[in-house]
Coordinates of C-alpha atoms and ligand atoms in Angstrom, one line a residue:
X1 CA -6.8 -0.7 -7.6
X2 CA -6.7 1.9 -5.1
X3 CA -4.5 3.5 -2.3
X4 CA -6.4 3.6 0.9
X5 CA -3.5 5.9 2.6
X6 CA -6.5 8.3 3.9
X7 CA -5.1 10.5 6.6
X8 CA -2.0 11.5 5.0
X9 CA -3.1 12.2 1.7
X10 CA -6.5 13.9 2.9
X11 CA -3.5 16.2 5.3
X12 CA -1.8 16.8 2.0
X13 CA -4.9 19.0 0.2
X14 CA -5.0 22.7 -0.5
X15 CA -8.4 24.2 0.3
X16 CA -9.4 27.6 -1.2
X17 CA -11.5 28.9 1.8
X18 CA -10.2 29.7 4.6
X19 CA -13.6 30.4 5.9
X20 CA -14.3 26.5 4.8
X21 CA -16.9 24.6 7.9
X22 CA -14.6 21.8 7.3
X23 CA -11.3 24.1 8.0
X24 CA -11.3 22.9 12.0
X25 CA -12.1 19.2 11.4
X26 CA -9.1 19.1 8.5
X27 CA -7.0 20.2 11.2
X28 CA -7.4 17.7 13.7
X29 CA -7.4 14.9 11.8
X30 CA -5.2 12.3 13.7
X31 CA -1.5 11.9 12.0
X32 CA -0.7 8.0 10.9
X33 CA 1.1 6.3 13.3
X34 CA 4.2 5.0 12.5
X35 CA 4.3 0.7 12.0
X36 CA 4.9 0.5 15.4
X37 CA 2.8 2.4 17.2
X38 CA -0.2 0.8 15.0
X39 CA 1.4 -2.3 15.8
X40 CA 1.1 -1.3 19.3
X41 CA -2.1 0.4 19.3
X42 CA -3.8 -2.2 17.9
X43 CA -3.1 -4.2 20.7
X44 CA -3.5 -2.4 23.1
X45 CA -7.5 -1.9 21.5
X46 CA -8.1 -5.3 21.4
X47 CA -6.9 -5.5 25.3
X48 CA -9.2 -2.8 26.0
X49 CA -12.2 -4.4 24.3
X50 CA -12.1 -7.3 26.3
X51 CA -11.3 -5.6 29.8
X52 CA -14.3 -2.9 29.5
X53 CA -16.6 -5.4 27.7
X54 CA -17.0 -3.1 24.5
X55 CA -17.6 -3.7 20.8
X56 CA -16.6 -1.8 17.6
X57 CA -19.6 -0.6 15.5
X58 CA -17.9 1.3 12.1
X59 CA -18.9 2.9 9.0
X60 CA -17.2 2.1 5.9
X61 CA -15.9 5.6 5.6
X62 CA -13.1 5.4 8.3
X63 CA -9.8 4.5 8.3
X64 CA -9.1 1.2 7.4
X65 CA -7.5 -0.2 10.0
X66 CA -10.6 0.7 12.1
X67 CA -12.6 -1.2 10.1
X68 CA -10.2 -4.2 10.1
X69 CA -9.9 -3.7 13.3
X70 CA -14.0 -3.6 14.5
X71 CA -14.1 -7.3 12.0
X72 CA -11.8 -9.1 13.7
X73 CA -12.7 -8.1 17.3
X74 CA -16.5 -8.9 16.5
X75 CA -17.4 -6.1 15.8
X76 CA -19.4 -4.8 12.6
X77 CA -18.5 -2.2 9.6
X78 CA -21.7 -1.3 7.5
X79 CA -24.1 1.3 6.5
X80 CA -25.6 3.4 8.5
X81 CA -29.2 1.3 8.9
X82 CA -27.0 -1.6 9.8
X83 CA -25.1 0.1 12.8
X84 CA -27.9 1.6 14.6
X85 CA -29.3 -2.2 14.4
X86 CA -26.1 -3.9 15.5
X87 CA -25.7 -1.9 18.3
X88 CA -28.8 -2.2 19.7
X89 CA -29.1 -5.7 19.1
X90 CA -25.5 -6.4 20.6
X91 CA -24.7 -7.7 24.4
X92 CA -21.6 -5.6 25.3
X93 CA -21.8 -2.9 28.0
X94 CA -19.6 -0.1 25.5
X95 CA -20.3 0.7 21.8
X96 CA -17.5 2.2 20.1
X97 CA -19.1 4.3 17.5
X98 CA -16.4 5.1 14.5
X99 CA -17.7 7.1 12.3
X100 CA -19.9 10.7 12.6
X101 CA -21.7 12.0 15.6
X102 CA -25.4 10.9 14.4
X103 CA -24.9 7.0 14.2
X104 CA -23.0 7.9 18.0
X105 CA -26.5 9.5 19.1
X106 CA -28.5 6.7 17.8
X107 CA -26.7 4.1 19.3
X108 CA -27.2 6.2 22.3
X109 CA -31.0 6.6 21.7
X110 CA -31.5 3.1 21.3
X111 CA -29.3 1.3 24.0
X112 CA -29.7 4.2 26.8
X113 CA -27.9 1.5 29.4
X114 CA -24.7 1.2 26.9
X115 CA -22.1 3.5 27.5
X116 CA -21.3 4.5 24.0
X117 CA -17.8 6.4 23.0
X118 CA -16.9 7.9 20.2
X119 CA -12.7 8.7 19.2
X120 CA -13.6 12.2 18.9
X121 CA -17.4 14.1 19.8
X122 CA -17.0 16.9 17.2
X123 CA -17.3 14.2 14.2
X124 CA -20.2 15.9 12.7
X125 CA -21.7 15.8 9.4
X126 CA -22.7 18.9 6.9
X127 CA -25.7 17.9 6.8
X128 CA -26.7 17.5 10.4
X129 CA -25.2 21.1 10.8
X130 CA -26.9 22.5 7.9
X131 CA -30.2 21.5 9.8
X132 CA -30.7 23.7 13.6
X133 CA -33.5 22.3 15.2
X134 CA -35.1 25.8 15.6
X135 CA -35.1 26.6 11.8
X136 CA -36.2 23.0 11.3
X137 CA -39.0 23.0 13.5
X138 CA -40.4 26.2 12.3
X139 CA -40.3 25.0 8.7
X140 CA -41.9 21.7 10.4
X141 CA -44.6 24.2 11.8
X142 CA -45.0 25.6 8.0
X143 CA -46.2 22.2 6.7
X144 CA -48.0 21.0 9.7
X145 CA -50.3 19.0 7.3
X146 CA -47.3 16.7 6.2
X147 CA -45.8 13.4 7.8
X148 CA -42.0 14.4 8.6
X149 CA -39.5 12.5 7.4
X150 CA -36.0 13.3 8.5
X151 CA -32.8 11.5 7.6
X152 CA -30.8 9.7 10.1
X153 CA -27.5 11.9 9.5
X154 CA -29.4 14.5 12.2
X155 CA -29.5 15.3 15.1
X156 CA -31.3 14.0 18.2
X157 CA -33.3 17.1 18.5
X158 CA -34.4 16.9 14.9
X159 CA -35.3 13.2 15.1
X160 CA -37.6 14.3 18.2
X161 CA -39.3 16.6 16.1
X162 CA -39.9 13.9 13.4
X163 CA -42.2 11.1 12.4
X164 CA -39.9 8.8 10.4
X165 CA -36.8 8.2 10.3
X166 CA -34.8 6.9 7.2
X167 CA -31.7 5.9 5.8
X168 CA -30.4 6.0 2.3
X169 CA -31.2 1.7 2.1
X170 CA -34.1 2.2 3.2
X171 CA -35.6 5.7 2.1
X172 CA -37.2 4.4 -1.4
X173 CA -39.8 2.1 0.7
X174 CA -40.4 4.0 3.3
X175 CA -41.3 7.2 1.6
X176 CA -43.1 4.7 -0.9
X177 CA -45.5 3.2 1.7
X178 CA -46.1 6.7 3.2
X179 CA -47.6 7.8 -0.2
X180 CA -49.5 4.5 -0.3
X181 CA -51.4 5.8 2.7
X182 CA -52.1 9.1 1.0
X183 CA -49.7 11.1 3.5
X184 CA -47.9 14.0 2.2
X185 CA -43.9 14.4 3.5
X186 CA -41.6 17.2 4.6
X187 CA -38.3 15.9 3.7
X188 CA -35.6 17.0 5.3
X189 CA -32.1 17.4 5.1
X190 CA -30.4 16.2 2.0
X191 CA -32.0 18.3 -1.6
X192 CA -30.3 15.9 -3.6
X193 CA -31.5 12.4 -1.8
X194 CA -35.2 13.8 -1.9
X195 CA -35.0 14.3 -5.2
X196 CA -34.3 11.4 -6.0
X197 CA -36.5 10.1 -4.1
X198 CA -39.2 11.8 -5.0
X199 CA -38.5 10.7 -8.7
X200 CA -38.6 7.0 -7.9
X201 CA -42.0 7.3 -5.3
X202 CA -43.8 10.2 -7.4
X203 CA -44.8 11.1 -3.5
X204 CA -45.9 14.6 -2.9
X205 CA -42.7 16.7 -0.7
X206 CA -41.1 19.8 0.3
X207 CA -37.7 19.6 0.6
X208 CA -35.0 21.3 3.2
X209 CA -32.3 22.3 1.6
X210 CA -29.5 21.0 2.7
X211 CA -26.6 18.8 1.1
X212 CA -23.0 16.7 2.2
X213 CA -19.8 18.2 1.2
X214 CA -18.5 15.2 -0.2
X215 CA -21.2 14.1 -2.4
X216 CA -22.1 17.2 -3.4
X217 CA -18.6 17.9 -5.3
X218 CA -19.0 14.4 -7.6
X219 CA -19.1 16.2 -11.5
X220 CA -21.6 14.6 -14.6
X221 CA -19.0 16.6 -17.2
X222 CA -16.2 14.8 -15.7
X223 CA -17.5 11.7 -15.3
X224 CA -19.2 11.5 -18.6
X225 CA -15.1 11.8 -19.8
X226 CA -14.2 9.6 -17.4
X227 CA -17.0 6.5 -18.4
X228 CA -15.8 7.5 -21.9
X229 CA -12.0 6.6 -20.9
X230 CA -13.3 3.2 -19.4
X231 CA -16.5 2.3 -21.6
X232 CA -17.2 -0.8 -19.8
X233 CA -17.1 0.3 -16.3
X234 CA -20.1 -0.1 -14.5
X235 CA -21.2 3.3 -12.1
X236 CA -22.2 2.9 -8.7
X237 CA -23.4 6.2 -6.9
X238 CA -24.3 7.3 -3.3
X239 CA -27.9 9.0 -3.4
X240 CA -26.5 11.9 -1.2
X241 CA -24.6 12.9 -5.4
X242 CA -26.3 15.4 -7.1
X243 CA -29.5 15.0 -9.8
X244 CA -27.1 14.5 -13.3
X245 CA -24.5 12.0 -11.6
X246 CA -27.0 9.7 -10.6
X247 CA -28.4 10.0 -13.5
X248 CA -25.4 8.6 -15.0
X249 CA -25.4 5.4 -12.4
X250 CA -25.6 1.6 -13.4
X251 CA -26.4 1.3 -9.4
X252 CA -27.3 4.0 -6.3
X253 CA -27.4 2.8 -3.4
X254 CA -26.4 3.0 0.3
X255 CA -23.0 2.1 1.2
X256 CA -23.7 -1.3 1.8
X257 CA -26.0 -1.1 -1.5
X258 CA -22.4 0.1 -3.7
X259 CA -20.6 -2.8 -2.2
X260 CA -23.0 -5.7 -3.1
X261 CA -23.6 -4.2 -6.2
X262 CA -19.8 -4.1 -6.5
X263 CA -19.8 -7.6 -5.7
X264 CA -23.1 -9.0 -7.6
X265 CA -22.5 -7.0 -11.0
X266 CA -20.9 -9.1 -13.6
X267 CA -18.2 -6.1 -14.5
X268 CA -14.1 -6.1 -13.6
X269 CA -14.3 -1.8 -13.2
X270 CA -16.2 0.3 -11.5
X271 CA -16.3 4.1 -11.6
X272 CA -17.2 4.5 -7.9
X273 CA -19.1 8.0 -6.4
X274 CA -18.8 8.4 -2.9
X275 CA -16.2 8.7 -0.1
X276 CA -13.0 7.2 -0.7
X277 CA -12.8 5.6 2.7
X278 CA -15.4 3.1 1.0
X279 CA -12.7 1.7 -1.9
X280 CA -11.0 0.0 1.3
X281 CA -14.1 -2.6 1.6
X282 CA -15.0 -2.7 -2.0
X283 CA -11.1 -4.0 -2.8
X284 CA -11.2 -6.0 -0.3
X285 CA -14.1 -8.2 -1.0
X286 CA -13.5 -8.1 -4.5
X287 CA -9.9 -8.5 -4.8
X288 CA -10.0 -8.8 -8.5
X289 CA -12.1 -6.2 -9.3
X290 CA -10.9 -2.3 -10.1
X291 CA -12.3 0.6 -8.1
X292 CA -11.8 4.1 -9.8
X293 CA -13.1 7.4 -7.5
X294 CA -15.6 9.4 -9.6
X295 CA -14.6 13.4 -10.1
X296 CA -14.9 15.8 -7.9
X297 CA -12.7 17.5 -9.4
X298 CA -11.8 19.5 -13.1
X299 CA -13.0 22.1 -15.4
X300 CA -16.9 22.5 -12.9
X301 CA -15.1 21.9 -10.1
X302 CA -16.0 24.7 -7.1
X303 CA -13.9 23.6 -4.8
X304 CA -10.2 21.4 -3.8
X305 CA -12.5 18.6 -3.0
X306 CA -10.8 14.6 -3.0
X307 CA -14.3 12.5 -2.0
X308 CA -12.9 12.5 1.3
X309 CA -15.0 13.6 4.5
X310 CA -13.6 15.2 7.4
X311 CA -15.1 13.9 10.3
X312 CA -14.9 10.6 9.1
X313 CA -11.3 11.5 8.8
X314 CA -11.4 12.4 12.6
X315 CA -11.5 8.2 13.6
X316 CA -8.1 7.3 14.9
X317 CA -6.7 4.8 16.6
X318 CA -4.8 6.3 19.2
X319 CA -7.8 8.6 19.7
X320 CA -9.8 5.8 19.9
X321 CA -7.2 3.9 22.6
X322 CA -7.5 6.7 24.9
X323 CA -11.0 7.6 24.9
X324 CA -11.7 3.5 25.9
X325 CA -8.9 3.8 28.6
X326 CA -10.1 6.7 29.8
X327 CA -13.9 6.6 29.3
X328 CA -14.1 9.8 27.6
X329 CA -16.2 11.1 24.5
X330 CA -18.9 9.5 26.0
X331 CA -22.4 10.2 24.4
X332 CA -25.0 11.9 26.5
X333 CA -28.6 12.4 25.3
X334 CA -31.3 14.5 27.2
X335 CA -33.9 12.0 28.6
X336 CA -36.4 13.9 27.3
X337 CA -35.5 14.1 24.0
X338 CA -34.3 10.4 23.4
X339 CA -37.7 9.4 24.7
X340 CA -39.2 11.2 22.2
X341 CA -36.4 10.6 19.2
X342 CA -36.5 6.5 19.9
X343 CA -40.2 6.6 18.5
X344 CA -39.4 7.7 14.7
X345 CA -36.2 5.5 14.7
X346 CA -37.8 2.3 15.8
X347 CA -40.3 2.9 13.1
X348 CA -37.7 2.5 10.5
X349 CA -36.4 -0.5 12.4
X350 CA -39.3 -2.4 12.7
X351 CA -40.2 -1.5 8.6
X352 CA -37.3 -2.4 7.8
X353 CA -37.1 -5.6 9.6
X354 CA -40.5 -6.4 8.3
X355 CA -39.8 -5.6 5.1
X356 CA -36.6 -7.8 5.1
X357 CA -39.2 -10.9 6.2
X358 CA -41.4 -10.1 3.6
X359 CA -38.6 -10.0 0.8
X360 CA -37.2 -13.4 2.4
X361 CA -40.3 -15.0 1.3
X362 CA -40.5 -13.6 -2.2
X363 CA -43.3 -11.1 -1.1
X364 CA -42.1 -7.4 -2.3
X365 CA -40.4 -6.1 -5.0
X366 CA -37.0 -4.8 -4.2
X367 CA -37.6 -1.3 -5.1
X368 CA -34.7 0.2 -3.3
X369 CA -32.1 -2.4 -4.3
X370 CA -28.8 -1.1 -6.2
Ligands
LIG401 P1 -25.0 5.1 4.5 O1 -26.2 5.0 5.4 O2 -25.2 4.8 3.1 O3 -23.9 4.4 5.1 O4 -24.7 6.7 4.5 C1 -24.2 7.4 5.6 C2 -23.5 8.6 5.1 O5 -23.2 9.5 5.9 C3 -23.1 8.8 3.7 O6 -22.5 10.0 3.5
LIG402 FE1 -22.2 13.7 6.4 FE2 -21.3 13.6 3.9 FE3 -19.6 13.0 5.9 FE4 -21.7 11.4 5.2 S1 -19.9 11.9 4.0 S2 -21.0 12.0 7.3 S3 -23.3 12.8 4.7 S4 -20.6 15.0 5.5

């Protein structure tokens, strides 16, 4: 079993940086309301839903009462893939993006007529900072003889720049059809994604070098003690972890890839490595099941890490009540760039679409399943 009192408990931690990227997010992490102002916020969302014809599109990382909240309003919580897809596919005027400022963009990119609000704009991700679009470009220029592949936690500049987009459920296939046609890929951002990419495909790629700050703190010592303290747990691991913990893994996989491997593999406890906010699902739909967080911390530990990120963190509901009230946070994407950063995400979606067509009739093997 597993607490899913996020805010507090993420409010609680000691960081030993106080030159940390993550310092200013930490700090404005909304504080849990008390029972009654949930209660009250709550309704007051679901009010405001209906009256500005909006929809809730979350990621599995947020607070669990926005998830709870996006299911029983219509809404969706998934992976990333599945969000961009949702929102473009759904009829409401308003997409309320909870989770980090790329899915906000795409959903922006690919329903320019929506108004789409986040519960706060500076819900970024490491890896989309880690990657300026003059830096990437240049290194672009440097390998002007390879297809680029950029993954979705980027910005919209960077997607403009690119040829394919990708997420982490559908990366494997993507990349492996690209080698199929003899292209050679500049990866970019996430090292420790590529790699493992590039492991499974055999595909020729350069790599940016970039990582996320949650992922990148899971430990192989202390998990290897940890599988040892439960020796029939099953491990499920977010490709985002380094090289030696997915190594360790029974399953990697996308968010949405952990929880139906949660759900399909015949086990009663899983060691789990990725954000914490994702236990609140995984419990959910498999009530009878135990969850266990992976390490991030002990004897390698390099920082106060708890599997926690930030800007997730920043997903409130009582920033989120004001921000529909108000219409503010809204997303805004240069013209010129969306135009030109719709072409590599539409690829994916229209691959992946196929792809799911093809599997439904027993066509493909499942390379990228958990
Ligand atoms: P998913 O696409 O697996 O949901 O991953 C998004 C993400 O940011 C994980 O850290
Ligand atoms: Fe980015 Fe990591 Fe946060 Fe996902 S968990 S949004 S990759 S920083």
């Amino acid at each position: 079993m597993t607490d899913n009192s996020l805010p507090n408990e993420i409010m609680d931690i000691e960081y030993e940086s106080p030159s940390c990227p993550t310092n200013a997010a930490w700090a404005r992490i909304p504080k849990e309301p008390s029972k009654s102002e949930r209660t009250e916020l709550i309704a007051r969302v679901k009010q405001l839903l209906i009256e500005k014809d909006a929809v809730m599109v979350s990621h599995y990382y947020v607070h669990p009462d926005l998830q709870d909240l996006a299911i029983e309003t219509g809404g969706c919580v998934s992976d990333s893939l599945e969000m961009a897809r949702f929102g473009r596919d759904h009829k409401a005027k308003t997409l309320i993006v909870s989770g980090v400022k790329f899915m906000g963009e795409t959903a922006k990119i690919l329903s320019p007529e929506k108004t789409v609000i986040m519960p706060d704009l500076d819900a970024n991700c490491s890896l989309d900072l880690g990657c300026p679009i003059d830096e990437f470009s240049a290194f672009c220029d440097q390998h002007s003889d390879r297809k680029v592949v950029v993954y979705a936690n980027t910005s919209a500049a960077v997607k403009a720049r690119t040829d394919w987009m990708v997420t982490s459920s559908c990366a494997l296939e993507i990349v492996n059809h690209l080698k199929d046609q003899g292209e050679k890929i500049l990866w970019a951002p996430d090292k420790h994604l590529g790699r493992y990419i590039q492991e499974k495909t055999g595909a020729d790629m350069v790599f940016w070098e970039g990582s996320c700050i949650v992922h990148d703190e899971f430990k192989a010592v202390e998990l290897i003690e940890l599988k040892k303290q439960h020796p029939d747990a099953k491990v499920l691991v977010h490709p985002e972890s380094p090289y030696d913990v997915i190594s360790l893994a029974d399953a990697v996989g996308s968010t949405s890839a952990i929880l139906k491997a949660a759900t399909e593999i015949d086990a009663t406890t899983f060691i789990v490595a990725t954000d914490k906010g994702m236990f609140h699902k995984l419990q959910q739909m498999n009530p009878e099941k135990t969850f266990i967080e992976a390490p991030t911390a002990g004897n390698s530990a390099t920082c106060k890490s708890c599997a926690s990120c930030p800007w997730m963190a920043m997903n409130g509901l009582a920033n989120l009540a004001e921000a529909l009230e108000k219409g503010l946070n809204k997303i805004k994407v240069d013209d010129s760039i969306r135009e030109r950063a719709k072409l590599p995400i539409d690829r994916m979606l229209d691959f992946t679409a196929k792809l799911a067509e093809q599997r439904k009739s027993g066509i493909v093997p499942n390379i990228g399943a958990a």
